[in-house]
XYZ file of C-alpha atoms in Angstrom:
529
model
C 8.471 -39.014 86.794
C 5.886 -39.409 83.610
C 4.584 -43.226 83.935
C 5.398 -44.143 80.628
C 9.225 -43.376 80.680
C 9.219 -44.746 84.099
C 7.410 -48.178 82.266
C 10.519 -48.293 80.027
C 12.846 -46.848 82.402
C 12.080 -50.234 84.872
C 12.806 -52.027 81.672
C 16.238 -51.339 81.592
C 16.785 -52.240 84.724
C 18.864 -54.786 84.808
C 20.563 -52.854 81.555
C 23.484 -51.603 84.067
C 23.488 -48.440 82.112
C 23.173 -45.164 84.665
C 19.916 -43.089 83.403
C 20.952 -39.682 85.223
C 18.339 -37.010 85.347
C 16.396 -35.400 87.293
C 13.302 -32.955 87.694
C 11.814 -29.607 88.556
C 15.051 -28.145 86.237
C 15.365 -23.922 85.037
C 16.878 -23.860 82.007
C 18.220 -20.222 81.364
C 20.544 -18.815 79.209
C 23.956 -17.289 80.672
C 22.143 -14.066 79.830
C 18.996 -14.564 80.963
C 16.860 -13.824 78.108
C 15.698 -17.458 77.407
C 14.163 -19.241 80.776
C 12.694 -22.821 80.226
C 11.371 -25.460 82.476
C 13.000 -29.164 80.682
C 10.460 -32.309 81.777
C 13.986 -34.750 82.688
C 17.765 -32.922 82.673
C 20.295 -35.040 82.047
C 24.123 -35.307 82.582
C 25.387 -38.665 81.337
C 29.256 -39.578 82.210
C 29.381 -41.751 79.038
C 28.365 -42.566 75.386
C 26.222 -45.873 76.374
C 24.496 -43.508 79.039
C 24.145 -41.140 75.647
C 23.322 -43.841 73.497
C 20.116 -45.168 76.466
C 18.222 -41.744 76.552
C 17.824 -41.113 72.716
C 16.867 -44.197 72.063
C 14.223 -44.267 75.170
C 13.570 -40.676 74.244
C 12.179 -41.739 70.679
C 10.587 -44.080 72.461
C 8.559 -42.067 75.293
C 8.272 -39.747 71.997
C 10.562 -36.698 73.607
C 12.144 -34.409 72.228
C 16.375 -34.008 73.007
C 17.818 -30.622 73.522
C 21.441 -30.867 74.173
C 23.050 -27.531 76.310
C 26.649 -26.336 77.318
C 27.077 -22.817 79.176
C 23.270 -21.845 77.688
C 25.813 -18.923 75.887
C 24.004 -18.470 73.393
C 21.690 -15.781 74.090
C 18.692 -17.229 72.264
C 16.049 -19.619 72.604
C 18.031 -22.150 70.590
C 19.287 -24.392 73.270
C 15.578 -24.155 75.542
C 12.895 -27.071 75.136
C 10.369 -27.773 77.875
C 11.226 -32.132 76.954
C 14.099 -33.217 77.543
C 17.522 -30.799 78.107
C 21.023 -32.789 77.866
C 24.194 -31.584 79.378
C 27.533 -33.169 78.561
C 29.451 -31.042 81.025
C 30.309 -34.265 83.046
C 31.450 -35.308 80.049
C 34.485 -34.316 80.037
C 37.921 -36.024 79.232
C 40.378 -35.544 77.239
C 40.998 -39.299 75.961
C 44.212 -39.025 73.967
C 47.537 -36.569 73.062
C 49.406 -37.078 70.185
C 52.730 -34.399 71.814
C 53.942 -35.186 67.716
C 50.797 -34.122 65.956
C 49.711 -32.140 68.596
C 46.101 -34.401 67.963
C 43.957 -34.281 70.894
C 41.130 -36.682 71.502
C 38.197 -34.954 73.793
C 34.799 -36.511 75.161
C 32.461 -33.342 74.080
C 31.397 -31.285 76.851
C 35.184 -30.505 78.047
C 34.686 -26.341 78.722
C 37.093 -24.531 76.094
C 38.870 -22.971 80.080
C 39.406 -26.776 80.906
C 39.996 -28.084 77.427
C 42.975 -24.521 77.087
C 44.491 -26.009 81.332
C 44.958 -29.473 79.611
C 46.520 -28.970 76.770
C 49.030 -26.257 78.590
C 50.410 -29.500 79.890
C 51.180 -30.975 77.598
C 52.657 -28.027 76.336
C 50.369 -26.872 73.163
C 46.812 -24.608 73.006
C 44.108 -23.853 70.484
C 45.231 -22.190 67.203
C 42.341 -19.033 68.240
C 39.749 -18.140 70.304
C 36.828 -16.312 71.121
C 36.222 -13.911 73.002
C 35.258 -16.443 75.728
C 35.842 -19.853 76.510
C 32.988 -20.947 78.965
C 31.319 -23.075 76.168
C 31.755 -26.851 75.635
C 33.527 -27.669 72.480
C 30.702 -29.067 71.063
C 28.716 -25.831 71.366
C 31.229 -23.875 69.734
C 31.690 -25.909 66.839
C 28.060 -26.544 66.718
C 27.032 -22.633 65.985
C 30.401 -21.329 63.671
C 32.369 -19.693 67.037
C 35.271 -17.072 65.724
C 38.206 -15.508 66.535
C 39.346 -12.563 64.821
C 42.449 -12.972 62.803
C 42.604 -13.712 59.300
C 44.999 -16.581 59.870
C 42.198 -18.232 60.728
C 38.678 -19.401 60.196
C 35.274 -20.681 62.593
C 37.212 -22.292 65.581
C 35.688 -25.709 62.955
C 38.665 -25.985 60.240
C 40.860 -27.475 63.065
C 38.448 -30.265 63.600
C 40.110 -33.655 62.584
C 36.935 -36.169 63.328
C 33.978 -36.109 64.783
C 31.613 -38.393 66.132
C 27.831 -37.877 67.036
C 24.549 -40.183 68.361
C 22.429 -39.469 65.854
C 17.873 -40.434 66.125
C 18.795 -44.600 66.279
C 20.750 -44.278 69.267
C 24.105 -45.471 67.421
C 27.004 -43.492 67.205
C 28.714 -42.578 63.557
C 32.201 -41.401 62.692
C 32.528 -38.659 60.490
C 35.321 -36.715 58.484
C 36.480 -35.388 55.396
C 37.056 -38.310 53.918
C 34.222 -40.728 56.170
C 31.522 -39.606 55.772
C 32.051 -36.720 54.020
C 28.288 -35.487 54.200
C 27.884 -35.810 57.433
C 30.981 -34.359 58.426
C 30.002 -30.576 56.072
C 26.187 -31.060 58.052
C 27.709 -31.812 62.703
C 30.789 -28.960 62.151
C 27.944 -26.319 61.974
C 24.802 -28.516 63.195
C 23.103 -26.083 65.721
C 21.898 -29.997 67.177
C 19.579 -30.361 65.321
C 21.561 -33.333 64.126
C 21.986 -35.416 67.201
C 24.299 -35.254 69.766
C 28.547 -34.991 69.065
C 30.245 -36.892 71.549
C 33.846 -36.975 70.615
C 35.870 -34.334 68.797
C 39.371 -34.973 67.480
C 40.945 -30.964 67.373
C 44.215 -30.893 65.243
C 46.430 -27.620 68.756
C 49.594 -26.215 67.728
C 52.820 -25.490 70.136
C 51.603 -23.324 73.027
C 52.178 -19.304 72.312
C 52.712 -16.319 73.905
C 51.021 -12.999 72.511
C 52.459 -9.612 73.256
C 49.078 -7.268 72.675
C 48.293 -3.728 72.664
C 44.791 -1.624 72.236
C 44.801 1.773 71.423
C 42.143 4.351 71.475
C 41.667 6.754 68.594
C 40.033 8.704 65.840
C 37.803 6.010 64.126
C 39.041 7.958 61.258
C 42.571 6.805 61.905
C 41.476 3.514 62.125
C 39.297 3.879 59.488
C 42.388 5.354 56.809
C 44.661 2.350 58.957
C 41.539 -0.431 56.849
C 43.019 0.065 53.462
C 46.026 -0.918 54.607
C 47.713 -2.907 56.899
C 44.650 -3.262 59.900
C 43.729 -6.568 59.788
C 46.927 -7.831 58.454
C 49.872 -5.452 60.800
C 49.764 -8.328 63.452
C 47.361 -12.536 63.558
C 45.145 -11.514 66.167
C 43.565 -7.470 65.566
C 40.101 -6.567 66.491
C 38.332 -2.666 66.564
C 36.133 -1.507 69.418
C 34.074 1.117 67.624
C 31.977 3.687 69.417
C 29.311 5.157 67.195
C 28.553 8.635 69.351
C 32.376 10.095 69.787
C 34.299 8.942 66.726
C 36.444 6.755 68.758
C 38.208 2.821 68.360
C 39.740 1.215 69.889
C 42.634 -1.786 67.867
C 43.650 -4.460 69.535
C 45.965 -6.543 67.826
C 48.215 -9.329 68.885
C 51.510 -11.146 67.659
C 53.492 -14.375 68.966
C 56.809 -13.358 70.358
C 59.378 -16.088 72.007
C 59.325 -15.039 75.269
C 58.721 -18.017 77.315
C 59.692 -17.364 81.126
C 56.957 -16.675 83.894
C 59.435 -12.990 84.064
C 58.566 -11.847 81.345
C 54.604 -11.949 81.205
C 53.248 -9.271 82.353
C 48.763 -8.912 82.866
C 47.211 -5.177 81.603
C 47.187 -2.623 83.658
C 43.668 -3.446 86.324
C 41.355 0.315 85.845
C 38.884 0.843 87.898
C 36.832 -0.495 85.238
C 38.028 -3.618 86.175
C 37.237 -2.960 89.085
C 33.641 -3.728 91.130
C 33.514 0.436 92.148
C 33.625 0.687 86.798
C 31.763 -2.622 86.896
C 28.525 -1.096 89.109
C 28.966 2.466 87.797
C 28.913 0.981 84.479
C 26.197 -1.612 85.245
C 23.333 1.494 86.922
C 24.594 4.230 84.362
C 23.017 1.786 81.773
C 19.996 1.045 84.420
C 19.425 4.422 84.211
C 19.603 4.978 80.519
C 16.908 2.671 80.229
C 14.454 5.746 81.224
C 16.720 8.284 79.904
C 18.793 7.062 77.187
C 19.370 10.209 75.651
C 22.341 10.023 78.385
C 23.939 7.210 76.185
C 25.892 9.313 73.678
C 27.824 11.282 78.198
C 27.718 7.438 79.082
C 29.986 5.629 76.692
C 32.446 8.331 76.866
C 33.109 8.728 80.793
C 32.990 5.005 80.924
C 34.908 3.900 77.719
C 37.293 7.391 79.220
C 37.293 6.126 82.001
C 38.668 2.390 80.415
C 40.441 3.400 77.659
C 41.658 6.548 78.223
C 40.170 10.020 77.671
C 43.266 10.767 75.535
C 43.336 9.751 71.919
C 46.776 7.864 71.301
C 46.631 6.393 74.721
C 47.989 2.977 74.478
C 48.040 -0.663 77.001
C 50.252 -3.428 76.691
C 50.301 -6.937 78.698
C 52.287 -10.728 77.403
C 50.788 -12.902 78.614
C 49.180 -17.066 76.931
C 47.001 -16.569 74.307
C 44.152 -18.879 76.532
C 44.369 -15.388 78.669
C 45.582 -12.744 75.894
C 42.093 -13.807 73.467
C 39.810 -13.815 76.074
C 37.304 -10.862 76.854
C 34.949 -9.579 80.442
C 31.474 -9.823 78.573
C 30.561 -7.904 81.618
C 26.384 -7.529 82.064
C 22.919 -9.326 80.506
C 23.715 -8.732 77.276
C 21.457 -9.489 73.361
C 23.506 -10.305 71.172
C 23.609 -9.500 67.065
C 25.955 -10.419 64.913
C 26.518 -10.077 60.948
C 29.224 -11.817 58.299
C 29.707 -9.183 55.989
C 32.192 -9.351 52.950
C 35.324 -7.206 54.272
C 35.530 -4.360 51.723
C 32.171 -3.635 52.680
C 33.711 -3.219 56.994
C 34.048 1.415 55.582
C 30.403 1.312 54.580
C 28.769 0.245 56.851
C 30.139 2.040 59.604
C 29.265 4.707 57.631
C 26.806 3.975 56.815
C 25.931 2.688 60.503
C 26.955 5.878 62.097
C 24.772 8.611 60.275
C 22.034 6.958 60.864
C 22.536 6.748 64.436
C 23.723 10.644 65.288
C 20.685 11.721 62.794
C 24.057 13.398 60.248
C 22.452 15.751 57.770
C 24.716 16.440 54.159
C 27.068 19.190 55.603
C 27.978 17.314 59.036
C 30.649 15.900 59.389
C 31.270 12.091 58.671
C 27.819 12.596 57.060
C 27.092 9.772 54.139
C 23.542 8.579 52.727
C 22.369 5.937 55.155
C 19.779 4.652 52.677
C 18.044 2.914 56.156
C 14.720 3.103 55.734
C 13.789 3.145 59.451
C 13.569 6.429 61.512
C 16.610 6.683 63.770
C 14.860 9.965 65.542
C 15.258 9.839 70.066
C 17.298 7.017 69.553
C 19.581 5.560 71.605
C 22.047 2.707 71.576
C 25.013 1.132 73.685
C 28.757 0.461 73.173
C 30.571 -0.816 71.375
C 30.191 -2.253 68.436
C 32.243 -4.267 67.907
C 34.499 -5.830 65.008
C 36.104 -8.369 64.054
C 37.525 -10.531 60.791
C 37.707 -13.882 59.884
C 38.901 -15.665 56.424
C 37.662 -18.487 54.754
C 38.581 -17.968 51.390
C 41.367 -19.672 49.649
C 44.262 -17.475 50.842
C 43.039 -19.989 53.809
C 45.045 -23.151 53.309
C 43.304 -24.682 55.612
C 40.091 -23.383 53.812
C 41.015 -25.231 50.240
C 40.673 -28.666 52.548
C 38.021 -30.358 50.969
C 35.169 -31.714 52.517
C 35.672 -29.262 55.267
C 33.672 -25.860 54.877
C 30.284 -26.286 56.875
C 26.993 -26.373 55.007
C 25.388 -23.888 57.403
C 29.733 -21.544 57.775
C 27.999 -17.880 57.492
C 31.370 -16.512 55.852
C 32.515 -15.156 52.091
C 33.784 -18.021 50.628
C 35.706 -16.282 48.529
C 37.488 -13.532 50.811
C 38.471 -12.311 54.236
C 35.001 -11.775 55.922
C 34.616 -9.457 58.437
C 31.683 -9.240 61.409
C 30.090 -5.960 63.518
C 28.254 -7.268 66.345
C 25.741 -4.968 67.706
C 25.706 -5.401 72.285
C 22.432 -4.089 73.769
C 23.411 -5.122 77.401
C 20.147 -5.612 79.687
C 21.025 -3.938 83.332
C 19.433 -5.751 85.942
C 18.214 -8.470 83.332
C 16.050 -5.306 82.335
C 15.491 -4.772 77.932
C 16.368 -1.467 76.647
C 14.030 0.753 74.545
C 16.043 0.711 71.832
C 16.322 -3.151 70.803
C 13.384 -3.451 68.298
C 14.290 -0.397 66.655
C 17.293 -0.831 66.815
C 18.474 -4.053 65.039
C 15.245 -3.876 62.698
C 17.730 -1.453 61.335
C 20.773 -2.925 61.738
C 19.793 -6.239 60.191
C 18.410 -4.458 56.964
C 21.530 -3.119 56.185
C 23.419 -5.803 56.638
C 21.719 -7.516 54.653
C 22.401 -4.896 52.224
C 26.159 -5.344 52.725
C 25.310 -8.976 51.810
C 25.436 -9.790 54.786
C 24.345 -13.217 57.201
C 23.567 -13.662 60.751
C 25.972 -15.335 63.411
C 23.506 -18.389 63.864
C 23.879 -17.813 67.780
C 22.939 -14.585 68.046
C 19.836 -12.595 68.483
C 18.885 -12.080 64.398
C 15.408 -11.898 63.375
C 15.609 -12.381 59.728
C 13.822 -16.035 58.791
C 12.456 -17.655 56.477
C 12.669 -17.307 53.260
C 15.145 -14.715 53.517
C 17.580 -17.269 55.067
C 17.069 -19.795 52.135
C 18.097 -17.343 50.047
C 21.558 -16.638 51.721
C 22.362 -20.777 52.042
C 21.347 -21.689 49.178
C 21.497 -25.732 47.837
C 24.243 -25.174 50.831
C 21.007 -24.781 52.389
C 19.669 -27.379 51.472
C 21.953 -30.069 52.018
C 22.144 -29.622 55.217
C 18.700 -30.559 55.721
C 19.259 -33.363 53.283
C 21.573 -34.975 55.580
C 19.731 -33.764 58.781
C 16.532 -35.873 57.413
C 18.502 -38.664 56.709
C 20.341 -39.204 60.265
C 16.437 -37.839 62.232
C 13.879 -38.192 60.444
C 11.919 -38.080 63.264
C 12.236 -34.823 64.504
C 14.133 -36.014 67.977
C 16.508 -32.771 67.985
C 14.326 -30.711 66.508
C 12.560 -27.608 68.020
C 10.118 -24.162 67.524
C 13.926 -22.268 66.665
C 14.879 -24.711 63.606
C 11.033 -24.460 62.300
C 11.495 -21.334 61.998
C 15.256 -20.218 60.364
C 16.860 -23.475 59.768
C 14.004 -25.820 58.225
C 11.390 -25.187 55.651
C 8.013 -25.029 55.838
C 5.499 -28.336 55.409
C 4.216 -30.988 58.112
C 4.893 -31.056 62.251
C 7.601 -33.780 61.987
C 6.799 -36.639 64.713
C 8.779 -35.915 67.774
C 9.480 -31.879 66.533
C 8.604 -29.936 69.341
C 6.965 -26.239 68.923
C 6.503 -23.105 70.656
C 2.876 -23.280 72.760
C 3.890 -20.094 74.535
C 6.426 -17.609 75.202
C 5.796 -15.232 77.924
C 7.836 -12.561 80.280
C 9.418 -13.976 82.341
C 8.114 -11.207 86.126
C 11.824 -12.039 86.706
C 13.031 -10.984 83.609
C 14.124 -12.739 80.308
C 11.255 -14.991 78.549
C 9.616 -17.922 79.211
C 9.316 -20.469 76.651
C 7.100 -23.588 76.965
C 6.927 -25.853 74.046
C 5.259 -29.098 73.484
C 6.047 -31.933 71.219
C 4.109 -34.104 68.582
C 1.006 -30.837 67.975
C -0.725 -30.700 64.275
C -0.406 -27.435 62.372
């Protein structure tokens, strides 16, 4: 251990508060897209331990990064300084079954939270596609599901406690310190360590769901009618080369008996053989990308059915029904645009990817100023929705909208997610050009990137997207962490204005390809620009 850190720890030997740190830890994102080697990896188990870590880091001039499962495929959680993991700070503190209010330590993973809620007859109102995240991580990055009756997951947060740079822990809510609350609801880890979450659950519920594969023209026709409103939860997977779409929709049912529950039929794709076949086809496509349209037809035909109209049904508890299998290591680039612009976005993207000419079926003038010649990409494009507009009663509560909320403020939001797999942790050759064109189109349609994903748009463009809200977030951040104890290179690039390096800010020293895949991040604190 560094002599300075060891000396400061020795001074605190009699305080009775453990300092659970280890050296030699290698941190990576779930997708192995980024890696780093933190000086210390810390797993506190109590609030006094968290506060001690923060005070000691400040004294020893270290930067703090907080991580959970590392599901964000970006470098947001990478550091060469101190990495705090809250997996052992994960208890439910109280459950009020009358008000459905649950108080929990912030490191609890969503799957564990759902299991605990079920014991009390409760459930999360909404979930994203996975449940591996910690509750704090899901809140801090703007996690959402797919429903026009729900917004971000953070809309059900009643209050937060957050340990800030001076080692004190502050409570915030819509009524108490509301500016801190709005900044912390989507903090990107740059304000402090969220330590406690008070959350409003709902009575547990079961979902009856179905998914149907059909021509995308049928999906787009339904878009203008009731595609997104015919059930509480709806999501779409769009296949640009075969011009098909899978529509998944789920509605609550009164079914309560275990006998009435039924999982979907298991296809070959859901077993080891299907997993390996698809993985290896993606790997072959790294050198022969022209096969990808055929791979799309074959793999997803085997999974969902080759015949249009093929439908799968199931009845499951919400904590199972709302999830999906992310399969392999991947890059994900997701943007939020106005829902009404969805058909235009898909038409233009499809016309570009398929290199359509006037007279071809489905042709539109895409306007994308980059060539798609020789470019082949992975499928599907995930299409989801949320609603933080006036028609969602939760969104009308004062001081509950995060400053950095990327959703449309005055109406429903559509999310388009361009996923690229990394078979055996190798990067797809199409990534740079595909994402350059995809982000150009999203910006043209008034979009904003999902903070936890692999976007390249930065600097002044993001300032223009958020305007005064970004300014207010920065002001709150600066007030609770003026020295940059929680600031890293990712924050400087995407959300902090250009200017002098903060005293404890960590800058990138080197980012290089790792021998086993991904990018190895190396940073340092206190570098003068």
